[in-house]
Amino acid sequence: MSPRTLAGYWPMGDEPDLREVLRAWHRAGIEVALPRVVAPAAPLEFGRWRPDSRLASGPFGTLHPEPHEPVSPDLLVLPCLGFDARCHRLGYGGGYYDRTLATLPLARAIGVAYDDCEVVGFEPQSFDLALERVVTERREILGARAR
Protein backbone atom coordinates (compact mmCIF):
# COMPACT_ATOMS: atom_id res chain seq x y z
CA MET A 1 0.00 0.00 0.00
CA SER A 2 1.43 3.39 -1.00
CA PRO A 3 1.75 6.01 1.71
CA ARG A 4 -0.13 9.29 1.49
CA THR A 5 2.59 11.11 3.42
CA LEU A 6 6.11 9.75 3.65
CA ALA A 7 8.66 11.18 6.08
CA GLY A 8 12.19 10.81 4.83
CA TYR A 9 15.36 12.50 6.05
CA TRP A 10 18.07 14.75 4.69
CA PRO A 11 21.36 12.82 5.01
CA MET A 12 24.02 13.76 7.54
CA GLY A 13 27.56 12.43 7.50
CA ASP A 14 27.74 8.92 6.10
CA GLU A 15 24.01 8.17 6.21
CA PRO A 16 22.53 6.64 3.06
CA ASP A 17 21.66 9.50 0.70
CA LEU A 18 18.01 9.29 -0.41
CA ARG A 19 17.68 12.79 -1.90
CA GLU A 20 17.03 11.48 -5.43
CA VAL A 21 14.50 9.00 -4.02
CA LEU A 22 12.73 11.85 -2.18
CA ARG A 23 12.45 13.69 -5.50
CA ALA A 24 11.12 10.56 -7.23
CA TRP A 25 8.50 10.02 -4.51
CA HIS A 26 7.44 13.65 -4.87
CA ARG A 27 7.15 13.26 -8.67
CA ALA A 28 5.02 10.14 -8.09
CA GLY A 29 2.50 12.25 -6.16
CA ILE A 30 3.47 11.17 -2.64
CA GLU A 31 3.53 13.96 -0.09
CA VAL A 32 7.09 14.03 1.29
CA ALA A 33 8.09 15.44 4.67
CA LEU A 34 11.31 15.97 6.58
CA PRO A 35 11.72 15.93 10.36
CA ARG A 36 12.72 18.82 12.57
CA VAL A 37 13.88 18.84 16.17
CA VAL A 38 11.75 21.17 18.31
CA ALA A 39 13.03 20.42 21.83
CA PRO A 40 15.52 18.03 23.45
CA ALA A 41 12.96 15.62 24.95
CA ALA A 42 10.15 16.08 22.42
CA PRO A 43 9.08 13.96 19.46
CA LEU A 44 10.08 15.17 16.02
CA GLU A 45 7.73 17.31 13.95
CA PHE A 46 7.41 16.84 10.21
CA GLY A 47 7.17 19.56 7.58
CA ARG A 48 6.14 19.24 3.96
CA TRP A 49 9.12 19.08 1.59
CA ARG A 50 9.21 19.83 -2.12
CA PRO A 51 12.25 19.77 -4.41
CA ASP A 52 12.34 23.59 -4.34
CA SER A 53 11.92 23.86 -0.55
CA ARG A 54 14.33 26.08 1.34
CA LEU A 55 16.11 24.12 4.05
CA ALA A 56 16.94 25.70 7.39
CA SER A 57 19.60 24.48 9.82
CA GLY A 58 18.44 22.72 12.96
CA PRO A 59 20.16 21.21 15.98
CA PHE A 60 22.83 18.54 15.54
CA GLY A 61 23.42 19.48 11.89
CA THR A 62 19.91 18.63 10.72
CA LEU A 63 18.12 20.43 7.88
CA HIS A 64 14.36 20.92 7.67
CA PRO A 65 11.95 22.76 5.31
CA GLU A 66 11.24 26.38 6.12
CA PRO A 67 8.62 27.72 6.31
CA HIS A 68 7.25 24.81 8.32
CA GLU A 69 4.05 23.26 6.90
CA PRO A 70 3.11 20.55 9.41
CA VAL A 71 2.08 17.12 8.15
CA SER A 72 1.53 13.74 9.80
CA PRO A 73 3.31 10.88 8.01
CA ASP A 74 1.90 7.39 7.66
CA LEU A 75 5.30 5.98 6.64
CA LEU A 76 8.67 6.97 8.11
CA VAL A 77 11.95 6.10 6.42
CA LEU A 78 14.69 6.34 9.06
CA PRO A 79 18.47 6.34 8.78
CA CYS A 80 20.18 3.60 10.78
CA LEU A 81 23.73 3.91 12.04
CA GLY A 82 23.33 0.27 12.98
CA PHE A 83 20.64 -2.40 13.08
CA ASP A 84 20.17 -5.99 14.16
CA ALA A 85 18.48 -9.02 12.59
CA ARG A 86 15.26 -8.19 14.52
CA CYS A 87 15.12 -4.72 12.89
CA HIS A 88 16.06 -2.78 15.98
CA ARG A 89 17.76 0.46 15.03
CA LEU A 90 20.80 2.23 16.40
CA GLY A 91 20.76 5.99 15.91
CA TYR A 92 22.66 8.89 17.40
CA GLY A 93 21.32 8.18 20.90
CA GLY A 94 18.96 11.12 21.39
CA GLY A 95 15.78 9.00 21.32
CA TYR A 96 14.01 11.35 18.90
CA TYR A 97 12.69 8.65 16.59
CA ASP A 98 11.70 6.40 19.52
CA ARG A 99 9.62 9.23 21.04
CA THR A 100 8.18 10.06 17.64
CA LEU A 101 7.16 6.49 16.77
CA ALA A 102 5.46 6.19 20.16
CA THR A 103 3.19 9.12 19.17
CA LEU A 104 2.39 7.62 15.73
CA PRO A 105 1.21 4.09 16.54
CA LEU A 106 -0.43 3.55 13.13
CA ALA A 107 2.54 4.76 11.10
CA ARG A 108 4.85 2.26 9.45
CA ALA A 109 8.61 2.63 9.99
CA ILE A 110 11.34 1.36 7.69
CA GLY A 111 15.07 1.70 8.28
CA VAL A 112 17.71 2.38 5.65
CA ALA A 113 21.29 1.31 6.33
CA TYR A 114 24.46 0.02 4.79
CA ASP A 115 24.69 -3.76 4.93
CA ASP A 116 27.94 -3.75 6.91
CA CYS A 117 26.26 -1.76 9.72
CA GLU A 118 24.49 -4.84 11.06
CA VAL A 119 25.31 -5.29 14.75
CA VAL A 120 25.16 -8.66 16.48
CA GLY A 121 24.44 -9.03 20.17
CA PHE A 122 23.14 -5.63 21.22
CA GLU A 123 20.10 -5.51 23.48
CA PRO A 124 17.51 -2.84 22.73
CA GLN A 125 16.20 -0.67 25.54
CA SER A 126 12.60 -1.08 26.75
CA PHE A 127 11.53 2.00 24.76
CA ASP A 128 13.18 0.89 21.49
CA LEU A 129 10.58 -0.09 18.90
CA ALA A 130 11.53 -2.57 16.19
CA LEU A 131 11.10 -1.33 12.64
CA GLU A 132 8.89 -3.07 10.09
CA ARG A 133 11.96 -3.75 7.97
CA VAL A 134 15.48 -2.55 7.24
CA VAL A 135 16.60 -2.06 3.65
CA THR A 136 20.28 -2.09 2.72
CA GLU A 137 22.08 -1.88 -0.60
CA ARG A 138 22.10 -5.70 -0.74
CA ARG A 139 19.03 -7.00 1.08
CA GLU A 140 15.79 -6.41 2.93
CA ILE A 141 15.43 -7.67 6.49
CA LEU A 142 11.86 -8.18 7.66
CA GLY A 143 11.01 -7.42 11.26
CA ALA A 144 8.25 -9.10 13.23
CA ARG A 145 5.77 -6.34 12.24
CA ALA A 146 6.22 -7.17 8.52
CA ARG A 147 5.85 -10.94 8.78
Coordinates of N, CA and C in Angstrom, one line a residue:
M1 N 0.8 -1.2 0.0 CA 0.0 0.0 0.0 C 0.9 1.2 0.0
S2 N 0.6 2.2 -0.9 CA 1.4 3.4 -1.0 C 1.1 4.4 0.1
P3 N 2.1 5.0 0.7 CA 1.8 6.0 1.7 C 1.1 7.3 1.1
R4 N 0.3 8.0 1.9 CA -0.1 9.3 1.5 C 1.0 10.3 1.8
T5 N 1.5 10.2 3.0 CA 2.6 11.1 3.4 C 3.8 10.3 3.9
L6 N 4.9 10.5 3.3 CA 6.1 9.8 3.7 C 7.1 10.7 4.3
A7 N 7.6 10.4 5.4 CA 8.7 11.2 6.1 C 10.0 10.5 5.8
G8 N 10.8 11.3 5.1 CA 12.2 10.8 4.8 C 13.1 11.6 5.7
Y9 N 14.4 11.7 5.3 CA 15.4 12.5 6.0 C 16.4 13.1 5.1
W10 N 17.0 14.2 5.5 CA 18.1 14.8 4.7 C 19.4 14.2 5.3
P11 N 20.2 13.6 4.5 CA 21.4 12.8 5.0 C 22.4 13.7 5.7
M12 N 22.9 13.1 6.8 CA 24.0 13.8 7.5 C 25.2 12.8 7.6
G13 N 26.4 13.3 7.4 CA 27.6 12.4 7.5 C 27.5 11.3 6.5
D14 N 27.7 10.1 7.0 CA 27.7 8.9 6.1 C 26.4 8.2 6.0
E15 N 25.3 8.8 6.4 CA 24.0 8.2 6.2 C 23.7 7.9 4.7
P16 N 22.9 6.9 4.4 CA 22.5 6.6 3.1 C 21.8 7.9 2.5
D17 N 22.2 8.3 1.3 CA 21.7 9.5 0.7 C 20.4 9.2 -0.2
L18 N 19.3 9.6 0.3 CA 18.0 9.3 -0.4 C 17.4 10.5 -1.1
R19 N 18.2 11.6 -1.3 CA 17.7 12.8 -1.9 C 17.0 12.6 -3.3
E20 N 17.6 11.8 -4.1 CA 17.0 11.5 -5.4 C 15.7 10.7 -5.3
V21 N 15.7 9.8 -4.3 CA 14.5 9.0 -4.0 C 13.4 9.9 -3.5
L22 N 13.7 10.9 -2.6 CA 12.7 11.9 -2.2 C 12.1 12.6 -3.4
R23 N 13.0 13.0 -4.3 CA 12.4 13.7 -5.5 C 11.5 12.8 -6.3
A24 N 11.9 11.5 -6.5 CA 11.1 10.6 -7.2 C 9.8 10.3 -6.5
W25 N 9.8 10.2 -5.2 CA 8.5 10.0 -4.5 C 7.6 11.2 -4.7
H26 N 8.2 12.4 -4.7 CA 7.4 13.6 -4.9 C 6.8 13.7 -6.3
R27 N 7.6 13.3 -7.3 CA 7.1 13.3 -8.7 C 6.0 12.2 -8.8
A28 N 6.0 11.2 -8.0 CA 5.0 10.1 -8.1 C 3.7 10.6 -7.4
G29 N 3.7 11.8 -6.8 CA 2.5 12.2 -6.2 C 2.4 11.9 -4.7
I30 N 3.5 11.4 -4.1 CA 3.5 11.2 -2.6 C 3.9 12.5 -1.9
E31 N 3.2 12.8 -0.9 CA 3.5 14.0 -0.1 C 4.8 13.6 0.7
V32 N 5.8 14.3 0.6 CA 7.1 14.0 1.3 C 7.3 15.0 2.4
A33 N 7.8 14.6 3.5 CA 8.1 15.4 4.7 C 9.5 15.1 5.2
L34 N 10.0 16.1 5.9 CA 11.3 16.0 6.6 C 11.1 16.3 8.0
P35 N 11.9 15.7 8.9 CA 11.7 15.9 10.4 C 12.4 17.2 10.8
R36 N 12.0 17.7 11.9 CA 12.7 18.8 12.6 C 12.7 18.6 14.1
V37 N 13.8 18.9 14.7 CA 13.9 18.8 16.2 C 13.3 20.1 16.8
V38 N 12.4 20.0 17.7 CA 11.7 21.2 18.3 C 12.2 21.4 19.7
A39 N 12.6 20.3 20.4 CA 13.0 20.4 21.8 C 13.8 19.1 22.2
P40 N 14.7 19.2 23.1 CA 15.5 18.0 23.5 C 14.8 16.8 23.8
A41 N 13.7 16.8 24.5 CA 13.0 15.6 25.0 C 11.6 15.5 24.2
A42 N 11.4 16.1 23.1 CA 10.2 16.1 22.4 C 10.2 15.2 21.2
P43 N 9.1 14.7 20.7 CA 9.1 14.0 19.5 C 9.4 14.9 18.3
L44 N 9.8 14.4 17.2 CA 10.1 15.2 16.0 C 8.8 15.7 15.5
E45 N 8.9 16.8 14.8 CA 7.7 17.3 14.0 C 8.1 17.1 12.5
F46 N 7.1 17.0 11.6 CA 7.4 16.8 10.2 C 6.8 18.0 9.4
G47 N 7.6 18.5 8.5 CA 7.2 19.6 7.6 C 7.2 19.1 6.1
R48 N 6.2 19.6 5.4 CA 6.1 19.2 4.0 C 7.4 19.7 3.2
W49 N 7.9 18.8 2.4 CA 9.1 19.1 1.6 C 8.8 19.0 0.1
R50 N 9.3 19.9 -0.7 CA 9.2 19.8 -2.1 C 10.6 20.0 -2.7
P51 N 10.9 19.6 -3.9 CA 12.3 19.8 -4.4 C 12.8 21.2 -4.4
D52 N 11.9 22.2 -4.4 CA 12.3 23.6 -4.3 C 12.3 24.2 -2.9
S53 N 12.0 23.4 -1.9 CA 11.9 23.9 -0.5 C 13.3 24.4 -0.1
R54 N 13.1 25.5 0.7 CA 14.3 26.1 1.3 C 14.5 25.3 2.6
L55 N 15.8 24.9 2.9 CA 16.1 24.1 4.0 C 16.8 25.0 5.1
A56 N 16.3 24.9 6.3 CA 16.9 25.7 7.4 C 17.7 24.7 8.3
S57 N 18.8 25.3 8.9 CA 19.6 24.5 9.8 C 18.9 24.3 11.1
G58 N 19.0 23.1 11.7 CA 18.4 22.7 13.0 C 19.5 22.2 13.9
P59 N 19.2 21.8 15.1 CA 20.2 21.2 16.0 C 20.8 20.0 15.4
F60 N 22.1 19.7 15.9 CA 22.8 18.5 15.5 C 23.2 18.4 14.1
G61 N 23.1 19.5 13.3 CA 23.4 19.5 11.9 C 22.3 19.1 11.0
T62 N 21.1 19.0 11.5 CA 19.9 18.6 10.7 C 19.5 19.8 9.8
L63 N 18.7 19.4 8.8 CA 18.1 20.4 7.9 C 16.6 20.1 7.8
H64 N 15.8 21.1 7.8 CA 14.4 20.9 7.7 C 13.8 22.0 6.8
P65 N 12.6 21.8 6.2 CA 11.9 22.8 5.3 C 11.5 24.0 6.1
E66 N 11.7 25.1 5.5 CA 11.2 26.4 6.1 C 10.7 27.2 5.0
P67 N 9.4 27.7 5.1 CA 8.6 27.7 6.3 C 8.1 26.3 6.6
H68 N 7.7 26.1 7.9 CA 7.2 24.8 8.3 C 5.8 24.7 8.0
E69 N 5.4 23.6 7.2 CA 4.1 23.3 6.9 C 3.8 21.9 7.5
P70 N 3.2 21.8 8.7 CA 3.1 20.6 9.4 C 2.3 19.5 8.7
V71 N 2.8 18.3 8.7 CA 2.1 17.1 8.1 C 2.3 16.0 9.1
S72 N 1.4 14.9 9.0 CA 1.5 13.7 9.8 C 1.8 12.6 8.9
P73 N 3.0 12.0 8.9 CA 3.3 10.9 8.0 C 2.7 9.6 8.4
D74 N 2.4 8.7 7.4 CA 1.9 7.4 7.7 C 3.0 6.4 7.4
L75 N 4.1 6.8 6.8 CA 5.3 6.0 6.6 C 6.5 6.8 6.9
L76 N 7.4 6.3 7.8 CA 8.7 7.0 8.1 C 9.8 6.1 7.6
V77 N 10.7 6.8 6.9 CA 11.9 6.1 6.4 C 13.1 6.7 7.2
L78 N 13.7 5.9 8.1 CA 14.7 6.3 9.1 C 16.1 5.9 8.7
P79 N 17.1 6.8 8.9 CA 18.5 6.3 8.8 C 18.9 5.5 10.0
C80 N 19.7 4.5 9.7 CA 20.2 3.6 10.8 C 21.7 3.7 10.8
L81 N 22.3 4.0 11.9 CA 23.7 3.9 12.0 C 24.1 2.4 12.2
G82 N 23.2 1.7 12.8 CA 23.3 0.3 13.0 C 22.0 -0.4 13.1
F83 N 21.9 -1.7 13.0 CA 20.6 -2.4 13.1 C 21.0 -3.8 13.4
D84 N 20.0 -4.6 13.9 CA 20.2 -6.0 14.2 C 19.2 -6.8 13.3
A85 N 19.3 -8.1 13.4 CA 18.5 -9.0 12.6 C 17.0 -8.9 12.9
R86 N 16.7 -8.4 14.1 CA 15.3 -8.2 14.5 C 14.7 -6.8 14.1
C87 N 15.5 -6.1 13.4 CA 15.1 -4.7 12.9 C 15.1 -3.7 14.0
H88 N 15.9 -3.9 15.0 CA 16.1 -2.8 16.0 C 17.1 -1.8 15.4
R89 N 16.9 -0.6 15.6 CA 17.8 0.5 15.0 C 18.7 1.1 16.1
L90 N 19.9 1.4 15.6 CA 20.8 2.2 16.4 C 20.9 3.6 15.7
G91 N 20.6 4.6 16.5 CA 20.8 6.0 15.9 C 21.8 6.7 16.7
Y92 N 21.7 8.0 16.7 CA 22.7 8.9 17.4 C 22.5 8.9 18.9
G93 N 21.5 8.3 19.5 CA 21.3 8.2 20.9 C 20.4 9.2 21.6
G94 N 19.8 10.1 20.8 CA 19.0 11.1 21.4 C 17.5 10.7 21.7
G95 N 17.1 9.5 21.1 CA 15.8 9.0 21.3 C 14.7 9.7 20.6
Y96 N 15.0 10.6 19.6 CA 14.0 11.3 18.9 C 13.0 10.5 18.1
Y97 N 13.6 9.5 17.4 CA 12.7 8.6 16.6 C 11.9 7.7 17.5
D98 N 12.5 7.2 18.6 CA 11.7 6.4 19.5 C 10.5 7.2 20.1
R99 N 10.7 8.4 20.5 CA 9.6 9.2 21.0 C 8.6 9.5 19.9
T100 N 9.1 9.8 18.8 CA 8.2 10.1 17.6 C 7.3 8.9 17.3
L101 N 7.9 7.7 17.1 CA 7.2 6.5 16.8 C 6.1 6.2 17.8
A102 N 6.4 6.4 19.1 CA 5.5 6.2 20.2 C 4.2 7.1 20.0
T103 N 4.3 8.2 19.4 CA 3.2 9.1 19.2 C 2.5 8.8 17.9
L104 N 3.0 8.0 17.0 CA 2.4 7.6 15.7 C 2.2 6.1 15.6
P105 N 1.3 5.5 16.5 CA 1.2 4.1 16.5 C 0.7 3.4 15.3
L106 N 0.1 4.2 14.4 CA -0.4 3.6 13.1 C 0.5 3.7 12.0
A107 N 1.6 4.5 12.2 CA 2.5 4.8 11.1 C 3.5 3.6 11.0
R108 N 3.9 3.3 9.7 CA 4.9 2.3 9.4 C 6.2 2.9 9.5
A109 N 7.3 2.1 9.9 CA 8.6 2.6 10.0 C 9.6 1.6 9.4
I110 N 10.4 2.2 8.4 CA 11.3 1.4 7.7 C 12.7 2.0 7.9
G111 N 13.7 1.2 8.1 CA 15.1 1.7 8.3 C 15.9 1.5 7.0
V112 N 16.8 2.4 6.8 CA 17.7 2.4 5.7 C 19.1 2.4 6.2
A113 N 19.9 1.4 5.8 CA 21.3 1.3 6.3 C 22.2 0.7 5.3
Y114 N 23.5 0.8 5.6 CA 24.5 0.0 4.8 C 24.5 -1.4 5.4
D115 N 24.7 -2.4 4.5 CA 24.7 -3.8 4.9 C 25.7 -4.1 6.0
D116 N 26.9 -3.4 5.9 CA 27.9 -3.7 6.9 C 27.7 -3.0 8.3
C117 N 26.6 -2.4 8.4 CA 26.3 -1.8 9.7 C 25.4 -2.7 10.6
E118 N 25.2 -3.9 10.2 CA 24.5 -4.8 11.1 C 25.3 -5.1 12.3
V119 N 24.7 -5.1 13.5 CA 25.3 -5.3 14.8 C 24.7 -6.6 15.4
V120 N 25.6 -7.4 15.8 CA 25.2 -8.7 16.5 C 25.3 -8.5 18.0
G121 N 24.3 -8.9 18.7 CA 24.4 -9.0 20.2 C 24.1 -7.8 21.0
F122 N 23.5 -6.8 20.4 CA 23.1 -5.6 21.2 C 21.7 -5.8 21.7
E123 N 21.4 -5.4 22.9 CA 20.1 -5.5 23.5 C 19.4 -4.2 23.4
P124 N 18.2 -4.1 22.8 CA 17.5 -2.8 22.7 C 17.0 -2.5 24.1
Q125 N 16.8 -1.2 24.3 CA 16.2 -0.7 25.5 C 14.7 -0.9 25.5
S126 N 14.0 -0.8 26.7 CA 12.6 -1.1 26.7 C 11.8 -0.2 25.9
F127 N 12.3 1.0 25.6 CA 11.5 2.0 24.8 C 11.9 1.9 23.3
D128 N 12.8 1.1 22.9 CA 13.2 0.9 21.5 C 12.1 0.1 20.8
L129 N 11.6 0.6 19.7 CA 10.6 -0.1 18.9 C 11.3 -0.7 17.7
A130 N 11.0 -1.9 17.4 CA 11.5 -2.6 16.2 C 10.9 -2.0 15.0
L131 N 11.6 -1.8 13.9 CA 11.1 -1.3 12.6 C 10.4 -2.5 11.9
E132 N 9.6 -2.1 10.9 CA 8.9 -3.1 10.1 C 9.9 -3.8 9.3
R133 N 10.9 -3.1 8.8 CA 12.0 -3.7 8.0 C 13.1 -2.8 7.9
V134 N 14.3 -3.3 7.5 CA 15.5 -2.5 7.2 C 15.9 -2.9 5.8
V135 N 16.2 -1.9 5.0 CA 16.6 -2.1 3.6 C 18.1 -1.6 3.5
T136 N 18.9 -2.4 3.0 CA 20.3 -2.1 2.7 C 20.5 -2.1 1.2
E137 N 21.8 -1.8 0.8 CA 22.1 -1.9 -0.6 C 22.1 -3.3 -1.2
R138 N 22.0 -4.3 -0.3 CA 22.1 -5.7 -0.7 C 20.9 -6.5 -0.4
R139 N 20.1 -6.1 0.6 CA 19.0 -7.0 1.1 C 18.0 -6.2 1.8
E140 N 16.9 -6.9 2.1 CA 15.8 -6.4 2.9 C 15.6 -7.4 4.1
I141 N 15.6 -6.9 5.3 CA 15.4 -7.7 6.5 C 14.1 -7.4 7.0
L142 N 13.2 -8.4 7.2 CA 11.9 -8.2 7.7 C 11.8 -8.3 9.2
G143 N 11.2 -7.3 9.8 CA 11.0 -7.4 11.3 C 9.7 -8.1 11.6
A144 N 9.5 -8.4 12.8 CA 8.3 -9.1 13.2 C 7.0 -8.4 12.7
R145 N 7.0 -7.1 12.7 CA 5.8 -6.3 12.2 C 5.5 -6.6 10.8
A146 N 6.4 -7.0 10.0 CA 6.2 -7.2 8.5 C 5.9 -8.6 8.2
R147 N 6.1 -9.5 9.1 CA 5.8 -10.9 8.8 C 4.4 -11.3 8.9

